[in-house]
Amino acid sequence: MGTLEGHLLPGVGLLLFSFYYSALTSLALLRGQKVLKHPLLPGKLRGHRLSRQVSYEAVVKVLVPTCGIIGEYFYPLGVNRVQMIDWKDPRRPFVFKDNWQHVTMFGFFILSGVVDMVSQAHLGRWGVKLERAAEALAFYVLIMLMVTHIENKSSLEIRVHLLLMIPSFFLALVLTVEVWVPNHPPIWILKCWLGLVLSSWMLQICEMYIPLTGQPWRADDPMDHAFLTIFFCWHLVLAAALFLATYGLCSLWHSHYSSWTKTPGARYQRCPMESSGEELEKLKAEALPQDEVV
């Protein structure tokens, strides 16, 4: 994960997931929903009892981290980092520390996806609390491993990862609160914003590998450290703007979709029982031939 590709995969994955959750939240707010409704897999893929109520979100939580684990072990092609201990060395040292830290992080997000699948298929509404608890655990593990991940790094890398830990911690805290206070719209919005901050900052780390200015970041330059913090503050505003843009697009879609689905005369009308019986007799006469055909 200490490469451009290693940061790009989780960054893009988190960004797409954050946009997905922002769209769900925006539509729920526009429709006045009290519960977020996650789209389920198509009926053809839900024949098995375990997967009949599984959402796209749960599947993505399993697939994307799995790709990350494969990349940690076998990318670039030809390498193999599955080994944890160098048995040839008499000291039996641990090897590939960073890769095993990343694999552990990905593994807990896979665990969160598996918990979602089992909960959605069998546990019903109360299982939502278990889903949020497993998701919060994944972020707490990420923060805990990040503390040791920044050891023996340059001062610039330490600053970058410390700033990454800030939205991760608050996102884990929000998910923890959601265990006891589920289905609360302000928490939905806060979670969307923190997810967008986290994912956009992950992409900012990717920019440090290929600087837009063409000049590499310098760990020994205090000016670079200062601007790194400034950029993080800008990402806070950028995430809010992205959520507002998502809400605006969803609002336009919702208004147009509502106007398309409205058809004249589609509203429920009460049968005129007070009128003469001629209309009722006429309706019965029209219904009899249909019954005979059936």
XYZ file of C-alpha atoms in Angstrom:
294
model
C 0.000 0.000 0.000
C 3.035 2.249 0.167
C 2.668 2.991 -3.535
C 0.394 5.023 -5.771
C -1.644 1.948 -6.689
C -1.899 0.877 -3.061
C -3.472 4.184 -2.015
C -5.522 4.542 -5.199
C -7.579 1.363 -4.731
C -8.871 2.128 -1.201
C -9.193 5.820 -2.064
C -11.386 5.234 -5.119
C -13.311 2.487 -3.316
C -14.057 4.731 -0.341
C -14.966 7.639 -2.620
C -17.472 5.592 -4.642
C -18.916 4.137 -1.446
C -19.219 7.632 0.049
C -21.020 8.914 -3.065
C -23.312 5.880 -2.957
C -24.166 6.487 0.688
C -24.584 10.227 0.050
C -27.081 9.479 -2.721
C -29.024 7.096 -0.457
C -29.066 9.690 2.302
C -30.144 12.487 -0.052
C -33.024 10.449 -1.481
C -34.095 9.380 2.012
C -34.179 13.025 3.144
C -36.118 14.088 0.039
C -38.661 11.304 0.498
C -38.972 11.805 4.235
C -37.836 8.267 5.016
C -37.053 7.318 8.577
C -34.938 4.315 7.554
C -32.272 4.071 4.862
C -33.295 1.514 2.233
C -30.289 -0.153 0.617
C -30.835 -1.586 -2.898
C -30.776 -5.385 -2.908
C -29.104 -7.687 -5.377
C -31.176 -8.704 -8.440
C -33.642 -11.531 -7.960
C -31.626 -13.910 -10.139
C -28.691 -13.624 -7.725
C -30.806 -13.982 -4.606
C -32.036 -17.533 -5.018
C -30.044 -18.833 -2.070
C -31.573 -18.309 1.354
C -28.480 -16.513 2.685
C -28.347 -14.003 -0.162
C -32.019 -13.257 -0.760
C -31.867 -9.987 1.220
C -28.219 -9.030 0.595
C -27.497 -5.457 -0.499
C -24.940 -4.147 -2.956
C -23.181 -2.434 -0.062
C -22.401 -5.720 1.690
C -21.035 -7.310 -1.492
C -18.783 -4.317 -2.233
C -17.424 -4.438 1.322
C -16.232 -7.979 0.645
C -15.037 -7.687 -2.962
C -13.000 -4.448 -2.823
C -10.936 -5.357 0.285
C -10.383 -8.829 -1.174
C -8.824 -7.215 -4.255
C -6.702 -5.113 -1.896
C -5.458 -8.218 -0.059
C -4.518 -9.913 -3.329
C -2.620 -6.790 -4.362
C -0.756 -6.646 -1.051
C 0.435 -10.214 -1.468
C 1.061 -10.529 -5.196
C 1.432 -7.016 -6.751
C 3.467 -6.403 -8.820
C 3.202 -9.695 -10.647
C 5.842 -12.186 -9.683
C 6.222 -11.218 -6.020
C 4.929 -13.213 -3.060
C 4.549 -11.549 0.349
C 2.402 -14.205 2.012
C 5.325 -15.205 4.215
C 5.172 -13.651 7.689
C 8.343 -15.090 9.271
C 11.736 -15.608 7.663
C 12.395 -19.187 8.730
C 15.804 -19.233 7.022
C 17.125 -16.584 9.391
C 18.097 -18.043 12.823
C 16.543 -14.994 14.496
C 13.119 -15.810 12.908
C 12.303 -12.152 12.198
C 8.904 -10.945 11.039
C 8.857 -9.701 7.440
C 6.531 -7.558 5.284
C 5.203 -5.614 8.273
C 3.413 -2.921 6.230
C 1.709 -5.459 3.985
C 0.424 -7.506 6.893
C -0.894 -4.353 8.538
C -2.815 -3.486 5.374
C -4.116 -7.047 5.044
C -5.376 -6.879 8.639
C -7.193 -3.603 7.889
C -8.779 -5.063 4.755
C -9.705 -8.220 6.656
C -11.798 -6.324 9.196
C -13.678 -4.536 6.409
C -14.372 -7.948 4.849
C -15.640 -9.050 8.257
C -17.960 -6.027 8.268
C -19.325 -7.059 4.865
C -19.910 -10.643 6.010
C -21.729 -9.376 9.112
C -23.921 -7.242 6.830
C -24.815 -10.257 4.686
C -25.731 -12.481 7.618
C -27.608 -9.673 9.361
C -29.632 -8.674 6.296
C -30.525 -12.290 5.509
C -31.448 -13.526 8.974
C -31.418 -10.986 11.795
C -33.905 -8.361 10.641
C -34.008 -4.797 11.946
C -32.108 -5.318 15.182
C -29.213 -6.649 13.137
C -28.561 -3.099 11.901
C -26.907 -2.319 15.240
C -24.603 -5.282 14.768
C -23.725 -4.033 11.265
C -22.780 -0.585 12.559
C -20.761 -2.144 15.404
C -18.760 -4.296 12.964
C -18.179 -1.289 10.699
C -17.019 0.828 13.653
C -14.666 -1.963 14.718
C -13.056 -1.933 11.263
C -12.257 1.776 11.576
C -10.979 1.405 15.143
C -8.626 -1.331 13.936
C -7.523 0.935 11.082
C -6.604 3.698 13.562
C -4.841 1.299 15.934
C -2.712 -0.179 13.158
C -2.027 3.264 11.706
C -0.313 4.258 14.971
C 2.434 1.684 14.384
C 2.296 2.067 10.609
C 3.839 5.543 10.786
C 6.889 4.348 12.708
C 10.206 4.815 10.898
C 8.537 7.095 8.355
C 9.580 10.544 7.247
C 8.057 13.532 9.014
C 5.927 14.311 5.958
C 4.504 10.772 5.797
C 3.773 10.914 9.517
C 1.874 14.205 9.062
C -0.132 12.766 6.154
C -1.185 9.667 8.076
C -1.983 11.591 11.248
C -4.357 13.780 9.251
C -5.836 10.588 7.771
C -6.480 9.276 11.273
C -8.618 12.301 12.213
C -11.625 11.574 9.934
C -11.138 7.839 10.552
C -11.512 8.330 14.309
C -14.569 10.571 14.050
C -16.153 8.202 11.530
C -15.636 5.305 13.942
C -17.108 7.444 16.734
C -20.187 8.301 14.638
C -20.692 4.626 13.792
C -20.442 3.809 17.494
C -23.121 6.379 18.312
C -25.275 4.949 15.526
C -25.325 1.586 17.328
C -27.528 3.164 20.003
C -29.097 5.959 17.932
C -29.887 4.396 14.537
C -31.924 5.998 11.780
C -31.062 9.576 12.758
C -30.756 11.896 9.692
C -28.072 14.220 11.168
C -25.882 11.171 11.784
C -26.428 10.067 8.172
C -25.218 13.445 6.920
C -22.231 13.529 9.268
C -21.229 10.026 8.193
C -21.423 10.996 4.511
C -19.291 14.078 5.090
C -16.615 12.205 7.057
C -16.529 9.453 4.439
C -15.983 12.010 1.687
C -13.224 13.699 3.718
C -11.480 10.380 4.316
C -11.668 9.241 0.697
C -10.649 12.594 -0.801
C -7.668 12.800 1.541
C -6.660 9.297 0.493
C -6.596 10.566 -3.087
C -4.540 13.535 -1.902
C -1.952 11.030 -0.701
C -1.951 9.584 -4.223
C -1.170 13.078 -5.530
C 1.959 13.107 -3.374
C 3.338 10.226 -5.447
C 2.649 12.100 -8.720
C 2.678 15.822 -7.764
C 0.543 18.087 -9.927
C 3.278 20.734 -9.819
C 5.877 18.304 -11.145
C 8.059 18.889 -8.059
C 8.236 16.197 -5.346
C 7.110 16.914 -1.797
C 10.037 17.548 0.544
C 9.968 16.050 4.018
C 12.598 18.522 5.283
C 10.724 21.627 4.109
C 8.500 23.288 6.785
C 6.589 25.034 4.003
C 5.421 21.692 2.611
C 4.277 20.634 6.084
C 2.278 23.846 6.494
C 0.575 23.558 3.126
C -0.285 19.931 3.814
C -2.387 21.048 6.788
C -3.931 23.834 4.698
C -4.903 21.329 2.021
C -6.546 19.113 4.648
C -8.719 22.040 5.745
C -9.679 22.578 2.112
C -10.684 18.927 1.899
C -13.158 19.519 4.740
C -14.891 22.160 2.617
C -14.549 20.073 -0.552
C -16.313 17.134 1.098
C -19.211 19.368 2.154
C -19.449 20.743 -1.395
C -19.473 17.220 -2.842
C -22.311 16.197 -0.537
C -24.309 19.321 -1.418
C -23.739 18.632 -5.118
C -24.915 15.041 -4.658
C -27.981 16.262 -2.790
C -28.734 18.768 -5.558
C -28.481 16.141 -8.297
C -30.669 13.760 -6.305
C -33.183 16.570 -5.767
C -33.390 17.204 -9.515
C -33.774 13.491 -10.219
C -36.391 13.130 -7.509
C -38.465 16.068 -8.790
C -38.337 14.899 -12.423
C -39.031 11.281 -11.490
C -42.022 12.324 -9.394
C -43.420 14.388 -12.277
C -43.003 11.495 -14.734
C -44.750 9.008 -12.489
C -47.758 11.267 -11.942
C -50.504 10.497 -14.471
C -53.926 12.136 -14.742
C -56.656 10.210 -13.058
C -54.241 7.876 -11.318
C -55.358 8.946 -7.865
C -57.741 6.820 -5.850
C -61.387 7.807 -6.250
C -64.193 6.635 -4.077
C -66.964 4.640 -5.738
C -70.154 6.762 -5.922
C -72.311 4.557 -3.714
C -74.814 7.338 -3.123
C -75.757 7.569 -6.776
C -78.391 5.531 -8.509
C -77.963 1.783 -8.913
C -77.738 2.041 -12.698
C -73.976 2.722 -12.588
C -73.390 -0.225 -10.256
C -75.414 -2.515 -12.488
C -73.403 -1.364 -15.468
C -70.125 -2.146 -13.670
C -71.402 -5.588 -12.707
C -72.428 -6.297 -16.287
C -68.933 -5.402 -17.503
C -67.322 -7.587 -14.872
C -69.384 -10.740 -15.580
C -67.885 -11.500 -19.026
C -64.377 -11.170 -17.562
C -65.228 -13.663 -14.832
C -66.556 -16.117 -17.391
C -63.322 -15.890 -19.395
C -61.273 -16.641 -16.334
